[in-house]
Amino acid sequence: MNKAKEAPEAAAAPAKGKKKGDLMYLGPTIAGAARHGTVFRNGILPKGAQECIAELPMAERLFVEVEKAPDAVKELRKSQSALGTVYAQAEAHFNAQRSIRRE
């Protein structure tokens, strides 16, 4: 009998709409979910990151293919760019959530 190894519980399916290549997270650090600059092999995101995407779907745009990361970083530097706007909204949303949880 040959049983395939199961992925660890912390890992989940690849981000939807993404290839199975390595993804780099370029958003703000979110405790328990993702740290800025983290690379996720084969596009497999941990449960915490997937929960963040479920809570704020636009945050998925902050997971970019490693090959496209340099261009995405350039876009992030422009606050009026689409990616820069997503970053700012994710940062505001998850910082607000964190302060609510502390109360």
Short mmCIF file of C-alpha atoms in Angstrom, two decimals:
data_model
loop_
_atom_site.label_atom_id
_atom_site.label_comp_id
_atom_site.label_asym_id
_atom_site.label_seq_id
_atom_site.Cartn_x
_atom_site.Cartn_y
_atom_site.Cartn_z
CA MET A 1 0.00 0.00 0.00
CA ASN A 2 1.27 3.38 -0.95
CA LYS A 3 -0.37 6.20 0.93
CA ALA A 4 0.31 9.76 -0.13
CA LYS A 5 1.56 12.04 2.60
CA GLU A 6 -1.00 14.52 3.79
CA ALA A 7 -0.12 18.18 4.06
CA PRO A 8 0.29 19.47 7.61
CA GLU A 9 -2.84 20.99 9.15
CA ALA A 10 -1.29 24.44 9.15
CA ALA A 11 -1.01 24.37 5.37
CA ALA A 12 -3.97 24.68 3.08
CA ALA A 13 -4.68 24.62 -0.63
CA PRO A 14 -2.94 27.06 -2.96
CA ALA A 15 -4.44 30.52 -3.21
CA LYS A 16 -7.29 30.36 -5.69
CA GLY A 17 -6.55 31.82 -9.08
CA LYS A 18 -2.82 31.39 -8.55
CA LYS A 19 -0.37 29.02 -10.15
CA LYS A 20 1.34 26.49 -7.94
CA GLY A 21 4.57 28.45 -8.00
CA ASP A 22 6.12 30.06 -4.96
CA LEU A 23 4.25 33.12 -3.67
CA MET A 24 5.68 36.03 -1.71
CA TYR A 25 3.52 37.99 0.70
CA LEU A 26 4.06 41.73 0.22
CA GLY A 27 1.35 43.00 2.55
CA PRO A 28 1.58 44.27 6.11
CA THR A 29 2.58 41.76 8.76
CA ILE A 30 -0.53 40.18 10.26
CA ALA A 31 0.11 38.33 13.51
CA GLY A 32 -0.74 34.64 13.21
CA ALA A 33 -1.30 34.86 9.48
CA ALA A 34 1.58 36.19 7.38
CA ARG A 35 4.73 38.21 7.76
CA HIS A 36 5.81 40.70 5.10
CA GLY A 37 8.29 39.10 2.72
CA THR A 38 7.43 35.49 3.56
CA VAL A 39 7.62 33.03 0.66
CA PHE A 40 5.03 30.26 0.50
CA ARG A 41 6.29 27.27 -1.43
CA ASN A 42 4.04 25.94 -4.20
CA GLY A 43 1.48 28.61 -3.38
CA ILE A 44 0.36 26.75 -0.24
CA LEU A 45 -0.93 29.26 2.28
CA PRO A 46 -1.32 28.59 6.01
CA LYS A 47 -4.78 28.59 7.54
CA GLY A 48 -4.30 32.05 9.08
CA ALA A 49 -3.47 33.60 5.70
CA GLN A 50 -6.47 31.95 4.08
CA GLU A 51 -8.70 33.29 6.85
CA CYS A 52 -7.39 36.80 6.16
CA ILE A 53 -8.21 36.41 2.47
CA ALA A 54 -11.70 35.18 3.37
CA GLU A 55 -12.15 38.21 5.64
CA LEU A 56 -10.71 40.70 3.13
CA PRO A 57 -10.69 39.13 -0.37
CA MET A 58 -8.61 41.92 -1.93
CA ALA A 59 -5.71 40.87 0.32
CA GLU A 60 -5.11 37.95 -2.03
CA ARG A 61 -3.50 40.44 -4.44
CA LEU A 62 -0.70 40.88 -1.89
CA PHE A 63 0.45 37.29 -2.53
CA VAL A 64 2.48 37.57 -5.72
CA GLU A 65 4.54 35.09 -7.68
CA VAL A 66 8.18 35.35 -6.63
CA GLU A 67 9.23 36.16 -10.20
CA LYS A 68 6.88 39.16 -10.22
CA ALA A 69 7.88 40.44 -6.76
CA PRO A 70 10.37 43.11 -7.95
CA ASP A 71 7.72 44.77 -10.13
CA ALA A 72 5.12 44.46 -7.36
CA VAL A 73 7.49 46.14 -4.88
CA LYS A 74 7.95 49.04 -7.31
CA GLU A 75 4.18 49.32 -7.58
CA LEU A 76 3.81 49.26 -3.79
CA ARG A 77 6.07 52.30 -3.50
CA LYS A 78 3.42 54.30 -5.37
CA SER A 79 0.71 55.00 -2.82
CA GLN A 80 -1.85 55.70 -5.56
CA SER A 81 -1.26 52.38 -7.34
CA ALA A 82 -3.82 49.58 -7.13
CA LEU A 83 -1.45 47.39 -5.11
CA GLY A 84 -0.51 50.31 -2.85
CA THR A 85 -4.19 50.92 -2.17
CA VAL A 86 -4.79 47.25 -1.34
CA TYR A 87 -1.80 47.33 1.04
CA ALA A 88 -3.13 50.43 2.82
CA GLN A 89 -6.63 48.97 3.13
CA ALA A 90 -5.32 45.64 4.44
CA GLU A 91 -3.12 47.45 6.95
CA ALA A 92 -6.01 49.61 8.16
CA HIS A 93 -8.42 46.65 8.32
CA PHE A 94 -6.16 44.26 10.20
CA ASN A 95 -4.78 46.94 12.54
CA ALA A 96 -8.37 47.86 13.42
CA GLN A 97 -9.16 44.18 14.02
CA ARG A 98 -6.12 43.83 16.28
CA SER A 99 -7.11 46.82 18.40
CA ILE A 100 -10.68 45.49 18.74
CA ARG A 101 -9.37 42.13 19.97
CA ARG A 102 -7.25 43.84 22.67
CA GLU A 103 -10.24 45.55 24.26
#
